[in-house]
XYZ file of C-alpha atoms in Angstrom:
755
model
C -44.551 -115.217 -99.805
C -41.201 -116.267 -101.121
C -38.862 -113.311 -99.947
C -39.972 -113.789 -96.315
C -37.256 -115.882 -95.106
C -34.857 -113.420 -96.229
C -35.906 -110.772 -94.038
C -37.517 -112.626 -91.041
C -34.580 -115.234 -90.358
C -34.569 -117.410 -87.066
C -34.911 -116.669 -84.607
C -36.828 -113.524 -84.751
C -38.872 -111.724 -82.021
C -40.645 -109.208 -84.234
C -42.054 -111.367 -86.977
C -45.177 -109.183 -87.668
C -43.005 -106.253 -88.371
C -40.650 -107.873 -90.673
C -43.477 -109.356 -92.773
C -44.907 -105.803 -93.316
C -40.955 -104.908 -94.250
C -41.063 -107.781 -96.826
C -44.149 -106.405 -98.101
C -42.653 -103.038 -98.505
C -39.911 -104.516 -100.467
C -42.453 -106.011 -102.774
C -44.028 -102.591 -103.444
C -40.525 -101.228 -103.869
C -40.061 -103.511 -106.643
C -43.707 -102.910 -108.304
C -42.642 -99.248 -108.116
C -39.573 -99.691 -110.249
C -41.522 -102.022 -112.567
C -44.139 -99.491 -113.098
C -41.626 -96.606 -113.386
C -39.912 -98.594 -116.333
C -43.181 -99.199 -118.092
C -43.983 -95.511 -117.836
C -40.915 -94.602 -119.226
C -40.990 -96.848 -122.159
C -44.254 -94.880 -123.287
C -42.208 -91.652 -123.607
C -44.136 -89.551 -121.573
C -41.569 -86.786 -121.780
C -41.317 -83.700 -124.224
C -39.308 -80.622 -124.542
C -39.887 -77.411 -126.740
C -39.037 -73.893 -127.123
C -41.507 -70.809 -126.615
C -40.369 -67.684 -128.395
C -40.558 -64.992 -125.855
C -38.711 -61.932 -127.982
C -37.363 -61.465 -131.361
C -33.973 -63.327 -130.078
C -34.923 -65.014 -126.913
C -36.733 -68.365 -126.403
C -37.692 -70.611 -123.236
C -36.867 -74.279 -123.136
C -39.796 -76.172 -121.596
C -40.709 -79.760 -120.628
C -43.599 -81.783 -119.638
C -44.399 -85.261 -118.274
C -47.453 -86.848 -119.446
C -48.026 -90.452 -118.375
C -51.234 -92.039 -119.218
C -53.899 -91.812 -116.269
C -53.941 -95.773 -115.845
C -50.085 -96.040 -115.196
C -50.102 -93.011 -113.171
C -52.873 -94.262 -110.779
C -50.985 -97.769 -110.800
C -47.781 -96.300 -109.770
C -49.312 -93.926 -107.132
C -51.177 -96.909 -105.846
C -48.037 -98.941 -105.410
C -46.071 -96.224 -103.860
C -48.935 -95.532 -101.184
C -48.681 -99.123 -100.429
C -45.005 -98.815 -100.052
C -45.095 -96.131 -97.466
C -48.125 -97.490 -95.723
C -46.147 -100.875 -95.337
C -43.073 -99.218 -93.930
C -45.371 -97.419 -91.443
C -46.857 -100.774 -90.623
C -43.568 -102.454 -90.053
C -42.666 -99.509 -87.504
C -46.126 -99.858 -85.847
C -45.680 -103.519 -85.585
C -42.216 -103.382 -84.048
C -43.643 -100.997 -81.474
C -46.570 -102.993 -80.564
C -44.908 -106.227 -80.485
C -42.046 -104.826 -78.333
C -44.700 -103.537 -75.970
C -46.560 -106.903 -75.968
C -43.191 -108.861 -75.165
C -42.739 -106.331 -72.218
C -46.356 -106.181 -70.434
C -48.466 -108.741 -72.356
C -51.915 -108.061 -73.373
C -53.453 -107.839 -70.264
C -52.934 -104.086 -69.458
C -51.901 -103.120 -72.922
C -53.914 -100.164 -74.852
C -53.093 -101.607 -78.348
C -54.245 -98.455 -79.795
C -51.526 -96.375 -77.898
C -48.491 -98.247 -79.305
C -47.858 -97.527 -82.843
C -45.038 -95.352 -84.381
C -45.501 -91.801 -83.894
C -44.025 -89.623 -86.397
C -43.340 -86.092 -84.658
C -41.984 -83.085 -86.248
C -41.067 -81.514 -83.051
C -39.289 -83.048 -80.202
C -41.912 -81.520 -77.694
C -44.692 -83.282 -79.429
C -43.006 -86.472 -79.084
C -41.869 -85.935 -75.332
C -45.590 -85.121 -74.341
C -46.896 -88.607 -75.661
C -46.400 -90.475 -72.389
C -48.746 -87.936 -70.800
C -51.373 -88.769 -73.214
C -50.992 -92.490 -72.136
C -49.078 -93.499 -75.267
C -46.116 -95.855 -75.566
C -46.618 -96.859 -71.801
C -45.672 -100.417 -72.556
C -42.290 -99.670 -73.768
C -39.361 -99.194 -71.331
C -37.493 -95.969 -71.497
C -34.607 -97.354 -73.405
C -36.938 -98.425 -76.215
C -38.848 -95.160 -76.133
C -35.497 -93.426 -76.854
C -35.238 -95.863 -79.568
C -38.417 -94.208 -81.263
C -37.304 -90.873 -80.207
C -33.980 -91.109 -82.348
C -36.060 -92.206 -85.418
C -38.162 -89.275 -85.787
C -38.803 -86.496 -88.442
C -37.051 -84.484 -85.666
C -34.116 -86.471 -85.603
C -30.864 -84.818 -84.785
C -29.055 -87.145 -87.248
C -29.362 -85.774 -90.401
C -29.652 -88.807 -92.482
C -32.454 -90.280 -90.188
C -34.073 -86.897 -89.898
C -34.525 -86.140 -93.635
C -35.834 -89.801 -94.644
C -38.369 -89.701 -91.602
C -39.592 -86.396 -92.632
C -40.107 -87.638 -96.314
C -41.851 -90.792 -94.863
C -44.116 -88.550 -92.763
C -44.872 -86.087 -95.534
C -45.376 -88.879 -98.044
C -47.964 -90.452 -95.737
C -49.725 -86.965 -95.412
C -50.111 -86.738 -99.192
C -51.109 -90.309 -99.518
C -53.988 -89.829 -96.970
C -54.942 -86.449 -98.673
C -55.569 -88.493 -101.945
C -53.180 -86.423 -103.810
C -50.637 -87.573 -106.630
C -48.123 -89.395 -104.912
C -45.341 -90.164 -107.456
C -44.164 -87.300 -109.273
C -40.762 -86.328 -111.654
C -37.985 -84.220 -110.541
C -36.458 -82.386 -113.374
C -32.854 -81.887 -112.831
C -30.654 -78.987 -113.762
C -30.543 -78.904 -117.733
C -27.484 -78.414 -120.025
C -29.062 -77.642 -123.197
C -27.275 -78.562 -126.409
C -29.577 -77.134 -129.111
C -28.918 -78.186 -132.885
C -28.808 -74.548 -134.606
C -29.145 -74.202 -138.340
C -26.230 -72.720 -140.119
C -25.742 -68.889 -139.554
C -27.269 -69.145 -135.778
C -25.320 -68.846 -132.613
C -26.125 -69.375 -129.111
C -25.459 -65.931 -127.500
C -26.284 -66.815 -123.787
C -28.183 -69.308 -121.750
C -29.872 -68.995 -118.200
C -30.487 -72.171 -116.634
C -33.357 -72.848 -114.219
C -32.966 -74.511 -110.917
C -34.209 -78.148 -110.721
C -37.892 -78.770 -109.650
C -40.929 -80.925 -109.706
C -42.406 -81.693 -113.071
C -46.023 -82.198 -112.006
C -46.864 -79.273 -114.270
C -44.893 -78.347 -117.355
C -41.651 -76.581 -116.052
C -39.378 -74.274 -117.807
C -35.751 -75.660 -118.084
C -33.868 -72.593 -119.417
C -33.890 -69.293 -121.337
C -31.743 -69.211 -124.569
C -30.678 -66.113 -126.502
C -29.923 -66.936 -130.126
C -28.439 -64.501 -132.658
C -30.104 -63.922 -135.309
C -33.742 -64.505 -134.312
C -34.506 -68.404 -133.927
C -37.588 -69.754 -136.209
C -40.428 -70.436 -134.199
C -40.404 -74.557 -134.457
C -40.107 -77.429 -132.008
C -36.893 -77.546 -130.456
C -34.234 -79.589 -132.044
C -31.255 -80.946 -130.082
C -30.691 -82.458 -126.462
C -32.190 -80.802 -123.502
C -29.828 -82.794 -121.448
C -31.941 -82.981 -118.441
C -32.366 -85.933 -115.917
C -35.942 -87.049 -115.135
C -36.301 -89.228 -111.984
C -39.230 -90.506 -110.046
C -39.784 -89.074 -106.611
C -42.581 -89.070 -103.719
C -44.362 -85.971 -104.358
C -43.391 -84.661 -100.670
C -40.733 -82.763 -99.370
C -37.715 -82.604 -98.380
C -37.043 -82.377 -102.132
C -34.009 -83.891 -103.838
C -30.618 -82.450 -103.183
C -28.674 -83.943 -106.294
C -28.858 -86.001 -109.330
C -28.717 -89.228 -107.242
C -31.489 -88.400 -104.637
C -34.402 -90.083 -106.399
C -37.269 -92.555 -105.272
C -34.823 -95.475 -105.569
C -32.148 -94.173 -103.148
C -34.662 -92.803 -100.708
C -36.555 -96.112 -100.428
C -33.294 -97.779 -100.092
C -32.370 -95.605 -97.272
C -35.834 -95.731 -95.439
C -35.881 -99.419 -95.621
C -32.500 -99.476 -94.204
C -33.658 -97.265 -91.171
C -36.489 -99.515 -90.471
C -34.847 -102.763 -90.874
C -32.269 -101.302 -88.176
C -35.274 -99.933 -86.109
C -36.633 -103.523 -85.983
C -33.187 -104.967 -85.115
C -32.428 -102.698 -82.418
C -36.236 -103.180 -80.697
C -35.446 -106.970 -81.246
C -32.253 -106.641 -79.454
C -33.572 -104.747 -76.800
C -35.756 -107.638 -75.803
C -33.011 -110.006 -75.262
C -32.527 -109.364 -71.472
C -30.755 -112.504 -70.976
C -27.194 -110.569 -71.113
C -28.252 -108.000 -68.567
C -29.177 -110.640 -66.023
C -25.990 -112.469 -66.701
C -23.912 -109.209 -66.172
C -25.674 -108.930 -62.688
C -25.325 -112.470 -61.663
C -21.613 -112.200 -62.796
C -20.951 -109.219 -60.611
C -22.674 -110.862 -57.613
C -20.387 -114.066 -57.952
C -17.217 -112.400 -58.866
C -17.292 -110.018 -55.841
C -18.875 -112.140 -52.933
C -20.063 -110.426 -49.942
C -17.161 -110.397 -47.571
C -15.497 -107.618 -45.447
C -12.181 -106.099 -46.323
C -9.810 -106.277 -43.849
C -8.200 -103.001 -42.777
C -6.650 -104.072 -39.882
C -3.327 -105.790 -40.937
C -0.641 -107.807 -38.812
C 2.096 -105.566 -37.507
C 5.669 -106.943 -38.121
C 8.239 -105.504 -35.402
C 11.994 -105.620 -36.139
C 12.319 -105.186 -32.198
C 10.797 -107.484 -29.708
C 10.973 -104.724 -27.101
C 8.946 -102.415 -29.277
C 6.485 -105.119 -29.891
C 6.159 -105.484 -26.000
C 5.824 -101.830 -25.411
C 3.061 -101.619 -28.145
C 1.138 -104.336 -26.582
C 1.374 -102.640 -23.283
C 0.094 -99.325 -24.478
C -2.964 -101.105 -26.430
C -3.633 -103.058 -22.912
C -3.525 -99.767 -20.941
C -5.592 -97.617 -23.358
C -9.203 -96.968 -22.675
C -9.903 -97.513 -26.476
C -7.979 -100.639 -26.677
C -5.712 -99.178 -29.340
C -2.217 -97.834 -29.241
C -1.078 -94.859 -31.880
C 2.420 -94.632 -33.553
C 3.380 -91.878 -35.996
C 5.977 -91.476 -38.284
C 7.991 -88.484 -40.011
C 5.933 -88.752 -43.127
C 2.600 -87.816 -41.325
C 1.018 -91.377 -41.424
C -0.526 -92.431 -38.239
C -0.918 -96.253 -37.294
C -3.630 -97.330 -34.915
C -2.744 -100.781 -33.193
C -5.140 -103.190 -31.687
C -5.120 -107.063 -30.448
C -6.830 -109.349 -32.482
C -6.431 -113.151 -31.847
C -3.461 -112.288 -29.847
C -1.739 -110.637 -32.619
C -0.689 -106.970 -32.868
C -2.654 -105.588 -35.890
C -2.482 -102.028 -37.266
C -4.457 -99.701 -39.392
C -2.830 -96.680 -41.113
C -4.257 -93.194 -41.388
C -2.318 -91.624 -44.161
C -1.039 -88.335 -44.291
C -3.332 -85.556 -46.478
C -2.997 -86.297 -50.040
C -0.313 -84.698 -52.073
C -1.253 -81.549 -53.899
C -0.831 -81.424 -57.976
C 1.984 -79.588 -59.140
C 1.965 -76.081 -60.493
C -1.058 -74.805 -58.550
C -0.622 -72.126 -55.942
C -0.435 -73.581 -52.767
C -3.274 -72.007 -51.012
C -5.615 -72.378 -54.009
C -4.574 -76.183 -54.286
C -5.044 -76.817 -50.637
C -8.888 -75.383 -50.701
C -9.318 -77.288 -54.076
C -8.180 -80.506 -52.416
C -10.196 -80.039 -49.165
C -13.478 -79.514 -51.231
C -12.268 -82.365 -53.615
C -12.136 -84.708 -50.717
C -15.865 -84.037 -49.846
C -16.837 -84.355 -53.366
C -14.894 -87.581 -54.179
C -16.191 -89.501 -50.739
C -19.341 -87.801 -50.245
C -20.965 -86.591 -53.542
C -20.201 -83.377 -55.615
C -23.574 -82.283 -55.479
C -23.558 -81.295 -51.792
C -20.155 -79.580 -52.094
C -20.720 -75.810 -52.883
C -17.922 -73.679 -54.404
C -17.057 -70.111 -53.126
C -18.641 -67.192 -54.708
C -17.315 -63.804 -55.314
C -19.575 -60.944 -54.555
C -19.502 -57.187 -54.626
C -18.909 -55.421 -51.106
C -18.774 -51.761 -51.187
C -16.253 -50.776 -53.631
C -14.556 -54.058 -53.735
C -15.136 -57.773 -53.773
C -15.597 -60.399 -51.317
C -15.288 -64.207 -51.480
C -18.106 -66.248 -49.717
C -16.074 -68.818 -47.552
C -13.704 -71.477 -49.148
C -16.486 -74.061 -49.618
C -20.020 -74.933 -48.234
C -21.407 -78.458 -47.501
C -25.197 -78.709 -47.105
C -27.160 -81.715 -46.713
C -30.953 -81.475 -45.612
C -31.224 -78.952 -42.794
C -27.676 -79.099 -41.755
C -24.449 -77.209 -43.088
C -20.893 -76.661 -42.903
C -19.414 -73.236 -43.313
C -15.856 -74.204 -44.459
C -12.703 -72.044 -44.162
C -9.355 -73.354 -45.131
C -5.858 -72.252 -44.167
C -2.649 -73.471 -45.491
C 0.871 -72.739 -44.520
C 3.608 -73.344 -47.306
C 7.367 -72.321 -46.070
C 10.508 -72.834 -47.865
C 12.320 -72.915 -44.421
C 10.472 -75.508 -41.964
C 8.877 -73.590 -39.024
C 9.930 -74.169 -35.391
C 7.674 -75.810 -33.403
C 6.673 -72.624 -31.610
C 6.406 -70.774 -34.807
C 4.146 -73.608 -36.044
C 1.948 -73.544 -33.005
C 1.565 -69.675 -33.260
C 0.567 -70.020 -36.868
C -1.990 -72.841 -36.244
C -3.633 -70.850 -33.303
C -3.953 -67.672 -35.079
C -5.252 -68.977 -38.405
C -7.796 -71.287 -36.348
C -9.080 -67.932 -34.746
C -9.132 -65.965 -37.913
C -10.710 -68.825 -39.716
C -13.681 -69.298 -37.282
C -14.271 -65.502 -37.358
C -14.372 -65.642 -41.249
C -16.674 -68.510 -41.152
C -18.980 -67.088 -38.792
C -18.802 -63.726 -40.772
C -20.209 -65.778 -43.700
C -22.809 -67.541 -41.838
C -24.182 -64.228 -40.619
C -23.824 -61.943 -43.527
C -24.377 -64.141 -46.450
C -26.129 -67.455 -45.351
C -28.602 -66.067 -42.757
C -29.629 -62.993 -44.453
C -31.482 -64.635 -47.241
C -31.306 -66.997 -50.079
C -28.393 -67.218 -52.461
C -27.215 -69.471 -55.336
C -23.837 -71.180 -55.309
C -22.617 -73.732 -57.850
C -21.749 -77.098 -56.682
C -18.706 -79.329 -57.875
C -20.531 -80.524 -60.792
C -21.152 -76.880 -61.872
C -24.791 -76.769 -61.273
C -26.354 -73.821 -59.461
C -28.117 -74.792 -56.019
C -30.472 -72.253 -54.260
C -29.228 -72.216 -50.637
C -32.031 -71.281 -47.879
C -29.505 -70.283 -45.613
C -31.741 -69.068 -42.906
C -33.212 -72.519 -42.511
C -30.031 -74.162 -42.313
C -28.211 -75.105 -38.974
C -24.674 -74.063 -39.473
C -21.448 -75.044 -38.043
C -18.196 -73.143 -38.887
C -15.275 -75.532 -39.634
C -11.733 -74.526 -40.162
C -9.436 -76.934 -41.726
C -5.580 -76.334 -41.355
C -2.727 -77.336 -43.477
C 0.641 -77.174 -42.227
C 3.759 -79.259 -43.256
C 4.863 -80.254 -39.903
C 2.492 -79.514 -37.039
C 3.529 -80.022 -33.716
C 1.696 -82.019 -31.028
C -0.324 -80.596 -28.250
C -1.772 -77.494 -29.812
C -5.186 -76.925 -28.665
C -7.209 -74.213 -30.283
C -8.714 -71.611 -28.154
C -12.384 -72.256 -27.123
C -14.767 -70.453 -29.417
C -17.122 -68.201 -27.109
C -19.428 -67.578 -30.231
C -20.801 -71.210 -30.367
C -20.159 -74.662 -31.540
C -17.233 -74.984 -34.098
C -14.702 -77.404 -35.312
C -10.904 -76.808 -36.232
C -9.036 -79.756 -37.646
C -6.108 -80.911 -39.793
C -6.507 -81.662 -43.531
C -5.316 -85.070 -42.783
C -8.351 -85.627 -40.195
C -10.712 -83.897 -42.605
C -9.816 -86.630 -45.331
C -9.994 -89.365 -42.794
C -13.693 -88.658 -41.890
C -14.658 -88.351 -45.493
C -12.795 -91.638 -46.517
C -14.119 -93.450 -43.304
C -17.905 -92.352 -43.719
C -18.114 -91.502 -47.540
C -21.499 -89.522 -46.904
C -21.984 -86.111 -46.964
C -24.855 -86.463 -44.508
C -22.689 -88.727 -42.174
C -19.988 -86.204 -41.954
C -22.189 -83.126 -41.575
C -23.838 -85.187 -38.744
C -20.570 -85.988 -37.209
C -19.358 -82.116 -37.319
C -22.503 -81.147 -35.540
C -22.218 -83.796 -33.169
C -18.798 -83.212 -31.849
C -19.242 -79.235 -32.080
C -22.188 -79.544 -29.900
C -19.991 -81.258 -27.327
C -18.015 -77.806 -27.208
C -14.954 -79.524 -26.282
C -11.464 -78.297 -27.857
C -9.834 -81.299 -29.380
C -5.934 -81.272 -29.802
C -4.992 -80.763 -33.425
C -4.362 -84.103 -35.237
C -6.615 -85.940 -32.844
C -9.720 -86.063 -34.774
C -9.099 -89.615 -35.514
C -8.837 -90.174 -31.552
C -12.108 -88.556 -31.022
C -13.836 -90.291 -33.700
C -12.745 -93.994 -32.589
C -13.847 -92.864 -29.275
C -17.642 -91.901 -30.217
C -17.407 -95.302 -32.442
C -16.804 -97.488 -29.250
C -19.660 -95.293 -27.268
C -21.903 -95.947 -30.214
C -21.106 -99.570 -30.246
C -22.090 -100.001 -26.464
C -25.234 -97.716 -26.505
C -28.446 -99.255 -26.086
C -30.825 -98.884 -29.218
C -33.169 -96.028 -29.282
C -36.743 -96.528 -28.672
C -39.251 -96.680 -31.635
C -42.027 -94.452 -31.856
C -45.270 -96.228 -30.676
C -46.698 -96.351 -34.246
C -43.860 -98.459 -35.415
C -44.294 -101.138 -33.009
C -48.157 -101.277 -33.595
C -47.240 -101.306 -37.488
C -44.913 -104.513 -37.371
C -41.708 -102.416 -38.150
C -38.674 -104.584 -37.567
C -36.078 -102.396 -35.660
C -32.522 -102.502 -37.379
C -30.049 -101.173 -34.806
C -26.192 -100.589 -34.997
C -23.574 -98.026 -34.400
C -23.866 -94.634 -36.099
C -20.258 -94.310 -36.621
C -18.244 -97.486 -38.032
C -14.969 -98.405 -36.691
C -13.908 -99.591 -40.062
C -14.405 -97.577 -43.464
C -17.932 -97.647 -44.300
C -17.228 -99.497 -47.422
C -15.164 -102.231 -45.715
C -18.077 -104.403 -44.781
C -18.910 -105.223 -48.287
C -17.207 -103.239 -50.920
C -19.338 -104.103 -53.774
C -22.643 -103.574 -51.740
C -21.578 -100.249 -50.512
C -20.463 -99.423 -54.310
C -24.103 -100.398 -55.573
C -25.770 -98.219 -53.048
C -23.496 -95.270 -54.122
C -24.106 -95.754 -57.737
C -27.448 -95.124 -57.158
C -26.817 -91.868 -55.678
C -24.547 -91.320 -58.757
C -27.151 -92.469 -61.042
C -29.718 -89.765 -59.640
C -27.190 -87.212 -59.808
C -26.017 -87.926 -63.185
C -29.451 -88.198 -64.921
C -30.630 -85.517 -67.152
C -33.064 -83.279 -65.128
C -35.177 -80.288 -66.065
C -36.410 -79.139 -63.107
C -34.618 -77.133 -60.240
C -31.432 -78.501 -59.253
C -32.013 -77.570 -55.712
C -34.802 -80.010 -55.847
C -32.224 -82.813 -57.081
C -30.124 -82.218 -54.160
C -32.824 -82.391 -51.564
C -33.952 -85.853 -53.158
C -30.139 -86.997 -52.734
C -30.067 -85.561 -49.237
C -33.035 -87.490 -48.209
C -31.558 -90.971 -49.627
C -28.357 -89.968 -48.293
C -29.864 -90.142 -44.748
C -29.524 -93.878 -44.979
C -26.981 -95.088 -42.215
C -23.544 -95.533 -43.587
C -23.388 -98.780 -41.530
C -26.395 -100.289 -43.495
C -25.397 -99.286 -47.099
C -23.197 -102.372 -47.791
C -25.942 -104.808 -46.640
C -28.575 -102.727 -48.602
C -26.525 -102.541 -51.712
C -25.888 -106.390 -51.882
C -29.442 -106.998 -50.933
C -30.663 -104.820 -54.068
C -28.142 -106.244 -56.282
C -29.418 -109.996 -55.563
C -33.094 -108.819 -55.646
C -32.597 -107.318 -59.048
C -31.174 -110.618 -60.160
C -34.142 -112.288 -58.763
C -36.553 -109.976 -60.555
C -34.774 -110.279 -63.806
C -35.274 -113.938 -63.567
C -38.797 -114.033 -63.495
C -40.702 -116.594 -65.827
C -41.859 -115.049 -69.007
C -45.075 -113.220 -68.583
C -44.436 -112.547 -65.075
C -43.502 -109.214 -63.225
C -41.409 -109.936 -60.009
C -41.335 -106.867 -57.709
C -39.659 -106.731 -54.369
C -39.575 -103.844 -51.717
C -37.568 -102.733 -48.856
C -38.860 -99.880 -46.773
C -37.130 -97.725 -44.482
C -38.142 -95.295 -41.821
C -35.251 -92.971 -40.905
C -34.549 -90.605 -38.313
C -37.200 -92.042 -36.005
C -39.968 -92.245 -38.512
C -39.415 -88.587 -39.881
C -38.383 -89.982 -43.335
C -40.030 -92.691 -45.344
C -37.607 -94.299 -47.854
C -38.413 -97.312 -49.998
C -36.056 -99.376 -52.396
C -37.812 -101.403 -55.001
C -36.548 -103.897 -57.360
C -38.526 -104.768 -60.693
C -37.984 -107.070 -63.246
C -38.478 -104.607 -66.346
C -39.483 -101.056 -66.517
C -42.112 -99.840 -68.798
C -44.591 -96.584 -68.539
C -47.146 -99.093 -67.104
C -44.799 -100.233 -64.461
C -43.541 -96.845 -63.539
C -47.389 -95.970 -63.008
C -47.795 -99.232 -60.954
C -44.797 -98.285 -58.927
C -46.055 -94.607 -58.350
C -49.447 -95.816 -57.262
C -47.826 -98.345 -54.751
C -45.487 -95.880 -53.200
C -48.346 -93.233 -52.822
C -50.315 -95.928 -51.169
C -47.491 -96.727 -48.712
C -46.834 -93.285 -48.035
C -50.503 -92.698 -47.238
C -50.153 -95.575 -44.778
C -47.337 -94.156 -43.427
C -48.892 -90.762 -42.908
C -51.815 -92.416 -41.287
C -49.878 -94.758 -39.209
C -47.331 -91.885 -37.901
C -50.496 -89.368 -37.406
C -48.766 -86.763 -39.590
C -50.400 -83.372 -39.887
C -50.245 -80.912 -42.405
C -49.713 -78.393 -43.647
C -45.869 -79.636 -43.634
C -45.880 -83.108 -44.444
C -42.773 -85.654 -43.993
C -41.067 -86.809 -47.124
C -41.435 -90.048 -48.901
C -38.923 -91.143 -51.405
C -39.031 -94.062 -53.710
C -36.210 -95.539 -55.446
C -37.031 -98.164 -58.363
C -34.157 -100.236 -59.745
C -34.585 -102.289 -63.081
C -32.324 -104.122 -65.235
C -30.919 -102.128 -67.776
C -30.629 -104.589 -71.001
C -27.855 -102.542 -72.763
C -24.296 -102.752 -74.025
C -23.099 -99.730 -72.075
C -21.519 -99.778 -68.597
C -24.600 -99.176 -66.451
C -26.217 -102.440 -65.216
C -29.568 -100.867 -64.200
C -31.891 -98.027 -64.592
C -32.874 -95.794 -61.411
C -36.162 -94.070 -61.076
C -36.759 -91.829 -58.249
C -40.220 -90.448 -57.028
C -40.051 -87.933 -53.995
C -42.960 -86.154 -52.447
C -44.182 -84.229 -49.298
C -47.610 -83.783 -50.643
C -50.753 -84.536 -48.665
C -52.430 -88.077 -48.821
C -53.507 -88.830 -52.589
C -56.332 -91.307 -52.280
C -59.991 -90.839 -50.841
C -61.008 -93.584 -48.366
C -62.526 -95.844 -50.863
C -59.666 -95.701 -53.191
C -57.093 -96.260 -50.408
C -58.963 -99.318 -48.975
C -59.206 -100.956 -52.754
C -55.786 -100.468 -52.836
C -55.033 -101.798 -49.457
C -56.855 -105.127 -50.463
C -54.953 -105.285 -53.670
C -51.603 -104.997 -52.059
C -52.662 -107.373 -49.131
C -52.767 -110.394 -51.605
C -49.103 -110.204 -52.473
C -46.098 -110.801 -50.285
C -45.459 -108.388 -47.559
C -43.275 -105.547 -47.734
C -39.746 -105.720 -46.295
C -40.125 -102.717 -43.603
C -37.150 -101.807 -41.589
C -36.732 -98.857 -38.983
C -33.118 -97.589 -39.104
C -32.817 -96.537 -35.614
C -29.446 -94.818 -35.464
C -29.601 -92.335 -38.297
C -30.329 -89.133 -36.169
């Protein structure tokens, strides 16, 4: 085949597809040759039909020989068949490259041609295209008759309709008669009084081109003159030509360009080396190392250094505190005989131009959304109350079964307050804020369900009566005095803090679940803290966590060989400081889940995120780095092998089952394998923990696979979450047990401190 080298090239991955494309090009040339031969036979004619004394109709016809028409139909049918064969071969070739022939259903891997998006999206449910990765399925989706791209959609609809026509055995090549511009040769004494031009159309049967009114009456004889109409070959299938240049030749050029590009894009998707290199480079460029947040303190005055050392040694926490006039607070400690310090900055500056109170409320919510996750932070909602309106709180934060009802109070004064006036304002607004927050909990949250928008603008249903609430008041004052203690809250646990401390907690823990847990923990102690001292209380609890003995595992974990992983609940340094990249990898997984298109109830997504957010913040950096390196190892598996590595976590003393899996590639088949493995491991978890229905514990599986693409994402994230009863009967469970026992054991860990 002499043209093959031009279209196959080297190296090529989908050679079979390019062979069919080359054959399609040959058939295109044959169609052109046959059309030129038909045209030389003079198959077109035009004539006048008298319809009244002064009116005649101009008609035309196309009458090729039967042999030539049959030949060009056969060539065109072979052309569209080879175009479809090329796309089929590309789809099958990509699937074979992904999974091999071992589990591949060959008959379910051809190029679908769907006129409706829903028809295409239902294909995986019928077992179609399971050997393709999601990004490859999207390539197919973009090249469909329903494609949003007008150019692609028109030509793929034309191909699909032509295939249907060819399979039905109808005449496939027809002629399109364009818009005529008749120029009759009229005898002397005759004039063209008017002309009505017909629309362009098919010439599969004789077609009228125009109606001419001639004065006086024209003799009934064959039309003399130029009908001035173009005749072009087309495939006898819609969409019909739009202009004089829209013919068989142009459409085949466009279709072959689409198919060639389709093959090239699928070929490119099979080259995964770049994806592995990007992951490997990231791990190498940002090695696992702690970020030092305690830096040496330089003193201008030796006496001041000596005083600081004395304060550190006398402190129960081994730290001294220094505050400046800008609201920055520095904690100092001794490390290696040197005085080191960590700055706790003042609350972030507010954007200019916004009303002060609103700006403080927005900044308070934004801090939680930026360092936690926007999905857990719910905006206030204005609802009718009597003849007026009422705003539900200043913000709501919910993670799992715990929540914060937030009230924000801001003080902006042109003239600075005196210390006594500032103290009075702080105490008054702490009391008022708690009263408002409790009113919101009582009248809005505990009275039934409601829907609030989160910071992504998505509606989240709130089953407030099933949430344990703590009211939290955040106060913002330009110069708060020291030794201000809000009155004890007689109505129950609550927390009052300054905005600086609120931002410290989020920056320190970087998890909605961790901050909500912390708030509930300190609220339960029911001890009034000095305003501005939340960081002191935090570090005190962090020290206690560090010295606390590990919690005991449930008996079933000991019996199941689960490895305990113990550590403090509250880190002394920011949660990301242990390994910035590792922590970002874990946070990126959460962001991937939050950003993915989701057709279900947004409340379900938020619940899924809340489960994953239960991973202790002290373990996230190590877990993120582990996942990155396992992702690299899985992507480097030899050709024809699938490498899979699992990390299992039992969180909240075995009440929640999480798994983090890395896999070398993602296809429909492998997704189903992952789903089966997860459900099997879930069933083992339910059996070992002796879980009973009807309310079953949750299992959540996160699957990471390399993303071979040019965008910024380095991997794809797939999530499965369920609290359903056991999936398999005893025979199927034990069969799967034997299968999984033959491979490497899972890496199972009990996260003891996530309480």
